Amino acid sequence: MAQDKEVTANRTYKSSVFTMVFQEKKELLELYNAVSGKHYEDPEELEINTLDNAIYMSIKNDLSFIIDSRLTLYEHQSTYNPNLPLRCLFYVADIYSKIALHKDIYGSTPLSIPDPQFVIFYNGEQEVPEREIMRLSSLYTVKEERPKLELEAVMLNIRPGHNQRLMEASRTLREYAEFVERVRKYAKTMVLEEAVERAVTECIAEGILRDFLEKNRAEVIKVCLYEYNQEEHMKFVREEGFRQGHEQGIEQGQKEGQEFAHLTNIRNLMKNMDWSVVEAMKAIGIPNEKWQEYEKKLNESQE
């Protein structure tokens, strides 16, 4: 790719273009109707309760709202992440704690809480099914036929050519997907800033997200640059860590090679993304019981 892939995290831009597009109730209700098959008409029926300060790897959850006594959480992903059910669990637990605030959770009267639904909109380059059910239980060390705690999230592929009925039902989602696809296409042969500018200009001219892009042009460009750079950097970190770990593994054995790859990824994330060691270990899936061991090895390597 023409541009330099190195990126330093800009914590000002925690939002995504997806969140910006659907933070307005009108567009969010259109998306909800498209996904659920409902036909609500009044955007004011939506009660948005997105977590502004729910920190997980320094990222807030994308969109959450209540309608018809149901709690819906939407997440957008440009990379495939099998840990999303666990993240959804963190988010919904935080939302429920806010709903139950100032209520007697120790009393004899049962509280009424909204039924949760989790939807992930995926538009990454990795091939995934049209629709996939992701389960929290798939992450459990011990597999049981009937796990005591389960959470199911539906992942929908929104790349062009996928989930046609959904895309036809939500014009905004369809146009958002087209905008992202153009950025990716142009970024393969152009400097990223020029690629984003071209995509924005073309989409406005062709009526794709026109009102949104005209109103938020400067902000969209900044967020899009950050999003794309972050996506490319994470891809680079994974590939580089795997390569170095594989080479080291030839000499040290498979177990030590995997450990070396994890340590390499942790160092890269801490350096380039300005993450803490805990955030970095969470990102690559280091089990909690291994955190102390990895922190010790990182400290030893710096001495």
PDB file of C-alpha atoms in Angstrom:
ATOM      1  CA  MET A   1       0.000   0.000   0.000  1.00  0.00           C
ATOM      2  CA  ALA A   2       1.265   3.443  -0.867  1.00  0.00           C
ATOM      3  CA  GLN A   3       0.981   5.025   2.547  1.00  0.00           C
ATOM      4  CA  ASP A   4       2.954   4.390   5.721  1.00  0.00           C
ATOM      5  CA  LYS A   5       1.069   1.879   7.865  1.00  0.00           C
ATOM      6  CA  GLU A   6       2.521   3.085  11.173  1.00  0.00           C
ATOM      7  CA  VAL A   7      -0.163   4.664  13.324  1.00  0.00           C
ATOM      8  CA  THR A   8      -0.253   6.251  16.712  1.00  0.00           C
ATOM      9  CA  ALA A   9      -3.628   5.971  18.427  1.00  0.00           C
ATOM     10  CA  ASN A  10      -5.543   9.233  18.495  1.00  0.00           C
ATOM     11  CA  ARG A  11      -7.855   8.801  21.458  1.00  0.00           C
ATOM     12  CA  THR A  12     -10.010  11.731  20.339  1.00  0.00           C
ATOM     13  CA  TYR A  13     -11.598   9.508  17.705  1.00  0.00           C
ATOM     14  CA  LYS A  14     -13.135   6.617  19.619  1.00  0.00           C
ATOM     15  CA  SER A  15     -16.269   6.738  17.447  1.00  0.00           C
ATOM     16  CA  SER A  16     -16.508   5.028  14.068  1.00  0.00           C
ATOM     17  CA  VAL A  17     -18.103   6.192  10.839  1.00  0.00           C
ATOM     18  CA  PHE A  18     -20.734   3.486  11.428  1.00  0.00           C
ATOM     19  CA  THR A  19     -21.619   5.001  14.809  1.00  0.00           C
ATOM     20  CA  MET A  20     -21.729   8.493  13.337  1.00  0.00           C
ATOM     21  CA  VAL A  21     -24.100   7.401  10.555  1.00  0.00           C
ATOM     22  CA  PHE A  22     -26.553   5.607  12.852  1.00  0.00           C
ATOM     23  CA  GLN A  23     -26.460   7.789  15.960  1.00  0.00           C
ATOM     24  CA  GLU A  24     -29.501   9.703  14.696  1.00  0.00           C
ATOM     25  CA  LYS A  25     -32.791   8.051  15.707  1.00  0.00           C
ATOM     26  CA  LYS A  26     -34.287   8.135  12.203  1.00  0.00           C
ATOM     27  CA  GLU A  27     -31.438   6.143  10.646  1.00  0.00           C
ATOM     28  CA  LEU A  28     -31.171   3.845  13.666  1.00  0.00           C
ATOM     29  CA  LEU A  29     -34.891   3.007  13.532  1.00  0.00           C
ATOM     30  CA  GLU A  30     -34.575   2.260   9.802  1.00  0.00           C
ATOM     31  CA  LEU A  31     -31.738  -0.161  10.573  1.00  0.00           C
ATOM     32  CA  TYR A  32     -33.645  -1.783  13.454  1.00  0.00           C
ATOM     33  CA  ASN A  33     -36.698  -2.347  11.236  1.00  0.00           C
ATOM     34  CA  ALA A  34     -34.497  -3.848   8.502  1.00  0.00           C
ATOM     35  CA  VAL A  35     -32.796  -6.276  10.898  1.00  0.00           C
ATOM     36  CA  SER A  36     -35.867  -7.235  12.953  1.00  0.00           C
ATOM     37  CA  GLY A  37     -38.532  -7.173  10.265  1.00  0.00           C
ATOM     38  CA  LYS A  38     -40.574  -4.708  12.349  1.00  0.00           C
ATOM     39  CA  HIS A  39     -42.310  -1.626  10.994  1.00  0.00           C
ATOM     40  CA  TYR A  40     -41.956   1.081  13.626  1.00  0.00           C
ATOM     41  CA  GLU A  41     -42.468   4.600  12.283  1.00  0.00           C
ATOM     42  CA  ASP A  42     -41.828   6.951  15.210  1.00  0.00           C
ATOM     43  CA  PRO A  43     -38.085   7.411  15.932  1.00  0.00           C
ATOM     44  CA  GLU A  44     -38.969   8.807  19.356  1.00  0.00           C
ATOM     45  CA  GLU A  45     -39.956   5.298  20.432  1.00  0.00           C
ATOM     46  CA  LEU A  46     -36.232   4.575  20.570  1.00  0.00           C
ATOM     47  CA  GLU A  47     -34.527   5.122  23.909  1.00  0.00           C
ATOM     48  CA  ILE A  48     -30.811   5.312  23.138  1.00  0.00           C
ATOM     49  CA  ASN A  49     -28.555   4.231  26.003  1.00  0.00           C
ATOM     50  CA  THR A  50     -25.164   3.779  24.337  1.00  0.00           C
ATOM     51  CA  LEU A  51     -22.404   3.570  26.945  1.00  0.00           C
ATOM     52  CA  ASP A  52     -20.314   6.716  26.652  1.00  0.00           C
ATOM     53  CA  ASN A  53     -17.813   5.657  29.302  1.00  0.00           C
ATOM     54  CA  ALA A  54     -17.794   1.871  29.087  1.00  0.00           C
ATOM     55  CA  ILE A  55     -14.101   1.217  28.632  1.00  0.00           C
ATOM     56  CA  TYR A  56     -12.903  -2.000  27.059  1.00  0.00           C
ATOM     57  CA  MET A  57      -9.531  -1.661  25.377  1.00  0.00           C
ATOM     58  CA  SER A  58     -10.293   2.092  25.486  1.00  0.00           C
ATOM     59  CA  ILE A  59     -13.269   1.640  23.147  1.00  0.00           C
ATOM     60  CA  LYS A  60     -16.903   2.352  23.991  1.00  0.00           C
ATOM     61  CA  ASN A  61     -19.692   0.153  22.723  1.00  0.00           C
ATOM     62  CA  ASP A  62     -21.091   1.259  19.378  1.00  0.00           C
ATOM     63  CA  LEU A  63     -24.880   1.563  19.731  1.00  0.00           C
ATOM     64  CA  SER A  64     -27.425   0.354  22.262  1.00  0.00           C
ATOM     65  CA  PHE A  65     -31.073   1.252  22.637  1.00  0.00           C
ATOM     66  CA  ILE A  66     -34.416   0.071  23.986  1.00  0.00           C
ATOM     67  CA  ILE A  67     -37.579  -0.251  21.927  1.00  0.00           C
ATOM     68  CA  ASP A  68     -40.669  -2.351  22.590  1.00  0.00           C
ATOM     69  CA  SER A  69     -39.169  -3.381  25.956  1.00  0.00           C
ATOM     70  CA  ARG A  70     -36.195  -4.984  24.206  1.00  0.00           C
ATOM     71  CA  LEU A  71     -32.574  -3.966  24.682  1.00  0.00           C
ATOM     72  CA  THR A  72     -30.618  -4.078  21.420  1.00  0.00           C
ATOM     73  CA  LEU A  73     -26.856  -3.720  21.126  1.00  0.00           C
ATOM     74  CA  TYR A  74     -25.254  -3.112  17.738  1.00  0.00           C
ATOM     75  CA  GLU A  75     -21.534  -3.522  17.131  1.00  0.00           C
ATOM     76  CA  HIS A  76     -19.606  -2.861  13.936  1.00  0.00           C
ATOM     77  CA  GLN A  77     -16.477  -4.860  13.077  1.00  0.00           C
ATOM     78  CA  SER A  78     -13.984  -4.555  10.238  1.00  0.00           C
ATOM     79  CA  THR A  79     -11.963  -7.508  11.540  1.00  0.00           C
ATOM     80  CA  TYR A  80     -13.235 -10.926  12.583  1.00  0.00           C
ATOM     81  CA  ASN A  81     -13.164 -11.217  16.381  1.00  0.00           C
ATOM     82  CA  PRO A  82     -14.276 -14.444  18.098  1.00  0.00           C
ATOM     83  CA  ASN A  83     -14.227 -12.662  21.481  1.00  0.00           C
ATOM     84  CA  LEU A  84     -17.186 -10.411  20.655  1.00  0.00           C
ATOM     85  CA  PRO A  85     -19.672 -12.387  22.798  1.00  0.00           C
ATOM     86  CA  LEU A  86     -17.465 -11.685  25.824  1.00  0.00           C
ATOM     87  CA  ARG A  87     -17.339  -7.991  24.991  1.00  0.00           C
ATOM     88  CA  CYS A  88     -21.126  -7.985  24.591  1.00  0.00           C
ATOM     89  CA  LEU A  89     -21.396  -9.545  28.054  1.00  0.00           C
ATOM     90  CA  PHE A  90     -19.344  -6.683  29.532  1.00  0.00           C
ATOM     91  CA  TYR A  91     -21.514  -4.110  27.768  1.00  0.00           C
ATOM     92  CA  VAL A  92     -24.885  -5.581  28.709  1.00  0.00           C
ATOM     93  CA  ALA A  93     -23.821  -6.083  32.338  1.00  0.00           C
ATOM     94  CA  ASP A  94     -22.895  -2.398  32.530  1.00  0.00           C
ATOM     95  CA  ILE A  95     -26.207  -1.353  30.952  1.00  0.00           C
ATOM     96  CA  TYR A  96     -28.214  -3.552  33.320  1.00  0.00           C
ATOM     97  CA  SER A  97     -26.333  -2.101  36.295  1.00  0.00           C
ATOM     98  CA  LYS A  98     -27.441   1.362  35.170  1.00  0.00           C
ATOM     99  CA  ILE A  99     -31.035   0.220  34.641  1.00  0.00           C
ATOM    100  CA  ALA A 100     -31.096  -1.271  38.146  1.00  0.00           C
ATOM    101  CA  LEU A 101     -29.507   1.796  39.750  1.00  0.00           C
ATOM    102  CA  HIS A 102     -31.526   3.000  42.768  1.00  0.00           C
ATOM    103  CA  LYS A 103     -33.714  -0.123  42.592  1.00  0.00           C
ATOM    104  CA  ASP A 104     -33.877  -2.750  45.288  1.00  0.00           C
ATOM    105  CA  ILE A 105     -32.072  -5.721  43.757  1.00  0.00           C
ATOM    106  CA  TYR A 106     -32.022  -7.436  47.162  1.00  0.00           C
ATOM    107  CA  GLY A 107     -35.782  -7.196  47.694  1.00  0.00           C
ATOM    108  CA  SER A 108     -38.447  -9.851  47.284  1.00  0.00           C
ATOM    109  CA  THR A 109     -40.037  -8.178  44.233  1.00  0.00           C
ATOM    110  CA  PRO A 110     -38.521  -9.266  40.910  1.00  0.00           C
ATOM    111  CA  LEU A 111     -37.200  -6.437  38.758  1.00  0.00           C
ATOM    112  CA  SER A 112     -38.306  -6.108  35.148  1.00  0.00           C
ATOM    113  CA  ILE A 113     -35.404  -5.851  32.715  1.00  0.00           C
ATOM    114  CA  PRO A 114     -35.465  -5.694  28.893  1.00  0.00           C
ATOM    115  CA  ASP A 115     -34.645  -8.799  26.877  1.00  0.00           C
ATOM    116  CA  PRO A 116     -31.218  -8.309  25.213  1.00  0.00           C
ATOM    117  CA  GLN A 117     -30.393  -8.829  21.550  1.00  0.00           C
ATOM    118  CA  PHE A 118     -26.904  -8.582  20.063  1.00  0.00           C
ATOM    119  CA  VAL A 119     -26.143  -7.853  16.423  1.00  0.00           C
ATOM    120  CA  ILE A 120     -22.695  -7.458  14.858  1.00  0.00           C
ATOM    121  CA  PHE A 121     -22.322  -5.835  11.442  1.00  0.00           C
ATOM    122  CA  TYR A 122     -19.172  -7.139   9.762  1.00  0.00           C
ATOM    123  CA  ASN A 123     -17.574  -5.605   6.681  1.00  0.00           C
ATOM    124  CA  GLY A 124     -13.982  -6.847   6.879  1.00  0.00           C
ATOM    125  CA  GLU A 125     -12.007  -8.425   4.062  1.00  0.00           C
ATOM    126  CA  GLN A 126     -11.929 -11.915   5.596  1.00  0.00           C
ATOM    127  CA  GLU A 127     -14.540 -14.224   4.096  1.00  0.00           C
ATOM    128  CA  VAL A 128     -17.323 -14.997   6.577  1.00  0.00           C
ATOM    129  CA  PRO A 129     -20.834 -16.474   6.181  1.00  0.00           C
ATOM    130  CA  GLU A 130     -23.871 -14.326   5.438  1.00  0.00           C
ATOM    131  CA  ARG A 131     -25.035 -14.926   8.990  1.00  0.00           C
ATOM    132  CA  GLU A 132     -23.211 -16.483  11.923  1.00  0.00           C
ATOM    133  CA  ILE A 133     -24.288 -17.149  15.491  1.00  0.00           C
ATOM    134  CA  MET A 134     -21.453 -16.402  17.912  1.00  0.00           C
ATOM    135  CA  ARG A 135     -21.757 -17.921  21.391  1.00  0.00           C
ATOM    136  CA  LEU A 136     -20.078 -17.050  24.669  1.00  0.00           C
ATOM    137  CA  SER A 137     -19.856 -20.759  25.491  1.00  0.00           C
ATOM    138  CA  SER A 138     -17.475 -21.300  22.558  1.00  0.00           C
ATOM    139  CA  LEU A 139     -14.842 -19.479  24.632  1.00  0.00           C
ATOM    140  CA  TYR A 140     -15.222 -21.679  27.723  1.00  0.00           C
ATOM    141  CA  THR A 141     -12.238 -23.831  28.662  1.00  0.00           C
ATOM    142  CA  VAL A 142     -14.567 -26.631  29.772  1.00  0.00           C
ATOM    143  CA  LYS A 143     -17.338 -27.396  27.291  1.00  0.00           C
ATOM    144  CA  GLU A 144     -20.730 -28.388  28.672  1.00  0.00           C
ATOM    145  CA  GLU A 145     -23.875 -29.475  26.862  1.00  0.00           C
ATOM    146  CA  ARG A 146     -25.921 -26.887  28.757  1.00  0.00           C
ATOM    147  CA  PRO A 147     -23.663 -24.025  29.878  1.00  0.00           C
ATOM    148  CA  LYS A 148     -24.861 -22.110  32.928  1.00  0.00           C
ATOM    149  CA  LEU A 149     -24.239 -18.758  31.258  1.00  0.00           C
ATOM    150  CA  GLU A 150     -24.822 -18.264  27.543  1.00  0.00           C
ATOM    151  CA  LEU A 151     -24.900 -15.234  25.272  1.00  0.00           C
ATOM    152  CA  GLU A 152     -25.664 -15.381  21.566  1.00  0.00           C
ATOM    153  CA  ALA A 153     -24.750 -12.651  19.108  1.00  0.00           C
ATOM    154  CA  VAL A 154     -25.742 -12.604  15.438  1.00  0.00           C
ATOM    155  CA  MET A 155     -23.008 -11.508  13.037  1.00  0.00           C
ATOM    156  CA  LEU A 156     -24.246 -10.204   9.673  1.00  0.00           C
ATOM    157  CA  ASN A 157     -21.950  -9.815   6.678  1.00  0.00           C
ATOM    158  CA  ILE A 158     -22.604  -6.395   5.112  1.00  0.00           C
ATOM    159  CA  ARG A 159     -19.974  -6.496   2.376  1.00  0.00           C
ATOM    160  CA  PRO A 160     -21.467  -5.704  -1.074  1.00  0.00           C
ATOM    161  CA  GLY A 161     -23.183  -8.764  -2.504  1.00  0.00           C
ATOM    162  CA  HIS A 162     -24.152 -10.171   0.897  1.00  0.00           C
ATOM    163  CA  ASN A 163     -27.465 -10.122   2.804  1.00  0.00           C
ATOM    164  CA  GLN A 164     -29.295  -8.514  -0.091  1.00  0.00           C
ATOM    165  CA  ARG A 165     -32.687  -8.367   1.640  1.00  0.00           C
ATOM    166  CA  LEU A 166     -31.206  -6.546   4.607  1.00  0.00           C
ATOM    167  CA  MET A 167     -29.389  -4.072   2.375  1.00  0.00           C
ATOM    168  CA  GLU A 168     -32.507  -3.422   0.343  1.00  0.00           C
ATOM    169  CA  ALA A 169     -34.490  -2.800   3.534  1.00  0.00           C
ATOM    170  CA  SER A 170     -31.991  -0.239   4.830  1.00  0.00           C
ATOM    171  CA  ARG A 171     -30.797   2.260   2.256  1.00  0.00           C
ATOM    172  CA  THR A 172     -28.525   3.901   4.814  1.00  0.00           C
ATOM    173  CA  LEU A 173     -26.750   0.639   5.603  1.00  0.00           C
ATOM    174  CA  ARG A 174     -26.361  -0.129   1.897  1.00  0.00           C
ATOM    175  CA  GLU A 175     -24.859   3.297   1.210  1.00  0.00           C
ATOM    176  CA  TYR A 176     -22.568   3.077   4.231  1.00  0.00           C
ATOM    177  CA  ALA A 177     -21.238  -0.263   2.935  1.00  0.00           C
ATOM    178  CA  GLU A 178     -20.664   1.260  -0.506  1.00  0.00           C
ATOM    179  CA  PHE A 179     -18.741   4.188   0.970  1.00  0.00           C
ATOM    180  CA  VAL A 180     -16.440   1.893   2.976  1.00  0.00           C
ATOM    181  CA  GLU A 181     -15.875  -0.322  -0.061  1.00  0.00           C
ATOM    182  CA  ARG A 182     -14.752   2.669  -2.132  1.00  0.00           C
ATOM    183  CA  VAL A 183     -12.295   3.789   0.530  1.00  0.00           C
ATOM    184  CA  ARG A 184     -10.754   0.298   0.602  1.00  0.00           C
ATOM    185  CA  LYS A 185     -10.631   0.078  -3.186  1.00  0.00           C
ATOM    186  CA  TYR A 186      -8.921   3.439  -3.686  1.00  0.00           C
ATOM    187  CA  ALA A 187      -6.537   2.945  -0.743  1.00  0.00           C
ATOM    188  CA  LYS A 188      -4.926   0.015  -2.558  1.00  0.00           C
ATOM    189  CA  THR A 189      -3.449   2.317  -5.191  1.00  0.00           C
ATOM    190  CA  MET A 190      -3.543   5.796  -3.626  1.00  0.00           C
ATOM    191  CA  VAL A 191      -2.306   7.585  -0.522  1.00  0.00           C
ATOM    192  CA  LEU A 192      -4.958   7.027   2.140  1.00  0.00           C
ATOM    193  CA  GLU A 193      -5.866  10.698   2.561  1.00  0.00           C
ATOM    194  CA  GLU A 194      -6.451  10.990  -1.192  1.00  0.00           C
ATOM    195  CA  ALA A 195      -8.435   7.754  -1.239  1.00  0.00           C
ATOM    196  CA  VAL A 196     -10.799   8.958   1.506  1.00  0.00           C
ATOM    197  CA  GLU A 197     -11.205  12.381  -0.131  1.00  0.00           C
ATOM    198  CA  ARG A 198     -12.048  10.761  -3.456  1.00  0.00           C
ATOM    199  CA  ALA A 199     -14.563   8.367  -1.883  1.00  0.00           C
ATOM    200  CA  VAL A 200     -16.290  11.205  -0.014  1.00  0.00           C
ATOM    201  CA  THR A 201     -16.420  13.452  -3.089  1.00  0.00           C
ATOM    202  CA  GLU A 202     -17.761  10.700  -5.358  1.00  0.00           C
ATOM    203  CA  CYS A 203     -20.398   9.562  -2.883  1.00  0.00           C
ATOM    204  CA  ILE A 204     -21.701  13.107  -2.422  1.00  0.00           C
ATOM    205  CA  ALA A 205     -21.876  13.581  -6.187  1.00  0.00           C
ATOM    206  CA  GLU A 206     -23.720  10.269  -6.637  1.00  0.00           C
ATOM    207  CA  GLY A 207     -26.146  10.778  -3.748  1.00  0.00           C
ATOM    208  CA  ILE A 208     -24.576   8.124  -1.513  1.00  0.00           C
ATOM    209  CA  LEU A 209     -24.891   9.286   2.127  1.00  0.00           C
ATOM    210  CA  ARG A 210     -25.005  12.774   0.602  1.00  0.00           C
ATOM    211  CA  ASP A 211     -26.615  14.702   3.468  1.00  0.00           C
ATOM    212  CA  PHE A 212     -24.492  12.965   6.098  1.00  0.00           C
ATOM    213  CA  LEU A 213     -21.207  13.440   4.230  1.00  0.00           C
ATOM    214  CA  GLU A 214     -21.907  17.061   3.353  1.00  0.00           C
ATOM    215  CA  LYS A 215     -22.734  17.879   6.964  1.00  0.00           C
ATOM    216  CA  ASN A 216     -19.865  15.923   8.537  1.00  0.00           C
ATOM    217  CA  ARG A 217     -17.225  15.858   5.790  1.00  0.00           C
ATOM    218  CA  ALA A 218     -14.198  16.960   7.851  1.00  0.00           C
ATOM    219  CA  GLU A 219     -15.058  14.755  10.835  1.00  0.00           C
ATOM    220  CA  VAL A 220     -15.772  11.716   8.629  1.00  0.00           C
ATOM    221  CA  ILE A 221     -12.404  12.060   6.918  1.00  0.00           C
ATOM    222  CA  LYS A 222     -10.555  12.238  10.259  1.00  0.00           C
ATOM    223  CA  VAL A 223     -12.422   9.282  11.727  1.00  0.00           C
ATOM    224  CA  CYS A 224     -12.085   7.259   8.531  1.00  0.00           C
ATOM    225  CA  LEU A 225      -8.327   7.825   8.436  1.00  0.00           C
ATOM    226  CA  TYR A 226      -8.014   6.696  12.037  1.00  0.00           C
ATOM    227  CA  GLU A 227     -10.261   3.661  11.532  1.00  0.00           C
ATOM    228  CA  TYR A 228      -8.466   2.490   8.416  1.00  0.00           C
ATOM    229  CA  ASN A 229      -4.992   3.014   9.841  1.00  0.00           C
ATOM    230  CA  GLN A 230      -5.961   1.161  13.017  1.00  0.00           C
ATOM    231  CA  GLU A 231      -7.372  -1.737  10.978  1.00  0.00           C
ATOM    232  CA  GLU A 232      -4.229  -1.961   8.847  1.00  0.00           C
ATOM    233  CA  HIS A 233      -1.947  -1.701  11.848  1.00  0.00           C
ATOM    234  CA  MET A 234      -3.734  -4.489  13.723  1.00  0.00           C
ATOM    235  CA  LYS A 235      -3.441  -6.680  10.615  1.00  0.00           C
ATOM    236  CA  PHE A 236       0.277  -5.896  10.409  1.00  0.00           C
ATOM    237  CA  VAL A 237       0.810  -6.634  14.109  1.00  0.00           C
ATOM    238  CA  ARG A 238      -0.871 -10.038  13.820  1.00  0.00           C
ATOM    239  CA  GLU A 239       1.033 -11.013  10.685  1.00  0.00           C
ATOM    240  CA  GLU A 240       4.392  -9.799  11.991  1.00  0.00           C
ATOM    241  CA  GLY A 241       3.902 -11.472  15.342  1.00  0.00           C
ATOM    242  CA  PHE A 242       2.992 -14.739  13.648  1.00  0.00           C
ATOM    243  CA  ARG A 243       6.024 -14.571  11.353  1.00  0.00           C
ATOM    244  CA  GLN A 244       8.487 -13.835  14.129  1.00  0.00           C
ATOM    245  CA  GLY A 245       6.875 -16.367  16.410  1.00  0.00           C
ATOM    246  CA  HIS A 246       6.985 -19.040  13.725  1.00  0.00           C
ATOM    247  CA  GLU A 247      10.678 -18.427  13.045  1.00  0.00           C
ATOM    248  CA  GLN A 248      11.484 -18.490  16.735  1.00  0.00           C
ATOM    249  CA  GLY A 249       9.353 -21.579  17.151  1.00  0.00           C
ATOM    250  CA  ILE A 250      11.583 -23.547  14.792  1.00  0.00           C
ATOM    251  CA  GLU A 251      14.424 -23.125  17.275  1.00  0.00           C
ATOM    252  CA  GLN A 252      12.580 -23.124  20.577  1.00  0.00           C
ATOM    253  CA  GLY A 253       9.674 -25.444  19.949  1.00  0.00           C
ATOM    254  CA  GLN A 254       6.004 -24.750  19.317  1.00  0.00           C
ATOM    255  CA  LYS A 255       5.092 -23.670  22.835  1.00  0.00           C
ATOM    256  CA  GLU A 256       7.943 -21.196  23.220  1.00  0.00           C
ATOM    257  CA  GLY A 257       7.369 -19.929  19.684  1.00  0.00           C
ATOM    258  CA  GLN A 258       3.737 -19.127  20.485  1.00  0.00           C
ATOM    259  CA  GLU A 259       4.812 -17.349  23.664  1.00  0.00           C
ATOM    260  CA  PHE A 260       7.348 -15.322  21.701  1.00  0.00           C
ATOM    261  CA  ALA A 261       4.620 -14.300  19.218  1.00  0.00           C
ATOM    262  CA  HIS A 262       2.357 -13.184  22.079  1.00  0.00           C
ATOM    263  CA  LEU A 263       5.145 -11.136  23.684  1.00  0.00           C
ATOM    264  CA  THR A 264       5.944  -9.531  20.327  1.00  0.00           C
ATOM    265  CA  ASN A 265       2.290  -8.596  19.782  1.00  0.00           C
ATOM    266  CA  ILE A 266       1.990  -7.171  23.304  1.00  0.00           C
ATOM    267  CA  ARG A 267       5.087  -4.979  22.838  1.00  0.00           C
ATOM    268  CA  ASN A 268       3.861  -3.747  19.436  1.00  0.00           C
ATOM    269  CA  LEU A 269       0.415  -2.854  20.745  1.00  0.00           C
ATOM    270  CA  MET A 270       1.833  -1.048  23.784  1.00  0.00           C
ATOM    271  CA  LYS A 271       4.272   0.916  21.629  1.00  0.00           C
ATOM    272  CA  ASN A 272       2.178   1.763  18.582  1.00  0.00           C
ATOM    273  CA  MET A 273      -1.359   1.872  19.997  1.00  0.00           C
ATOM    274  CA  ASP A 274      -0.414   3.452  23.346  1.00  0.00           C
ATOM    275  CA  TRP A 275      -2.223   0.655  25.200  1.00  0.00           C
ATOM    276  CA  SER A 276      -1.489  -0.608  28.694  1.00  0.00           C
ATOM    277  CA  VAL A 277      -0.095  -4.113  29.109  1.00  0.00           C
ATOM    278  CA  VAL A 278      -3.514  -5.349  30.294  1.00  0.00           C
ATOM    279  CA  GLU A 279      -5.298  -3.838  27.277  1.00  0.00           C
ATOM    280  CA  ALA A 280      -2.751  -5.470  24.962  1.00  0.00           C
ATOM    281  CA  MET A 281      -3.092  -8.879  26.628  1.00  0.00           C
ATOM    282  CA  LYS A 282      -6.896  -8.678  26.433  1.00  0.00           C
ATOM    283  CA  ALA A 283      -6.705  -7.778  22.742  1.00  0.00           C
ATOM    284  CA  ILE A 284      -4.762 -10.909  21.785  1.00  0.00           C
ATOM    285  CA  GLY A 285      -6.652 -13.203  24.160  1.00  0.00           C
ATOM    286  CA  ILE A 286      -4.102 -13.970  26.876  1.00  0.00           C
ATOM    287  CA  PRO A 287      -5.966 -15.833  29.694  1.00  0.00           C
ATOM    288  CA  ASN A 288      -6.229 -13.902  32.976  1.00  0.00           C
ATOM    289  CA  GLU A 289      -4.228 -16.521  34.844  1.00  0.00           C
ATOM    290  CA  LYS A 290      -1.293 -15.909  32.472  1.00  0.00           C
ATOM    291  CA  TRP A 291      -1.167 -12.118  32.872  1.00  0.00           C
ATOM    292  CA  GLN A 292       1.312 -12.110  35.761  1.00  0.00           C
ATOM    293  CA  GLU A 293       3.606 -14.534  33.918  1.00  0.00           C
ATOM    294  CA  TYR A 294       3.633 -12.402  30.760  1.00  0.00           C
ATOM    295  CA  GLU A 295       4.148  -9.143  32.680  1.00  0.00           C
ATOM    296  CA  LYS A 296       7.151 -10.721  34.404  1.00  0.00           C
ATOM    297  CA  LYS A 297       8.663 -11.818  31.093  1.00  0.00           C
ATOM    298  CA  LEU A 298       8.102  -8.361  29.604  1.00  0.00           C
ATOM    299  CA  ASN A 299       9.827  -6.717  32.569  1.00  0.00           C
ATOM    300  CA  GLU A 300      12.731  -9.155  32.345  1.00  0.00           C
ATOM    301  CA  SER A 301      13.247  -8.440  28.661  1.00  0.00           C
ATOM    302  CA  GLN A 302      13.483  -4.690  29.385  1.00  0.00           C
ATOM    303  CA  GLU A 303      16.171  -5.067  32.025  1.00  0.00           C
TER     304      GLU A 303
END
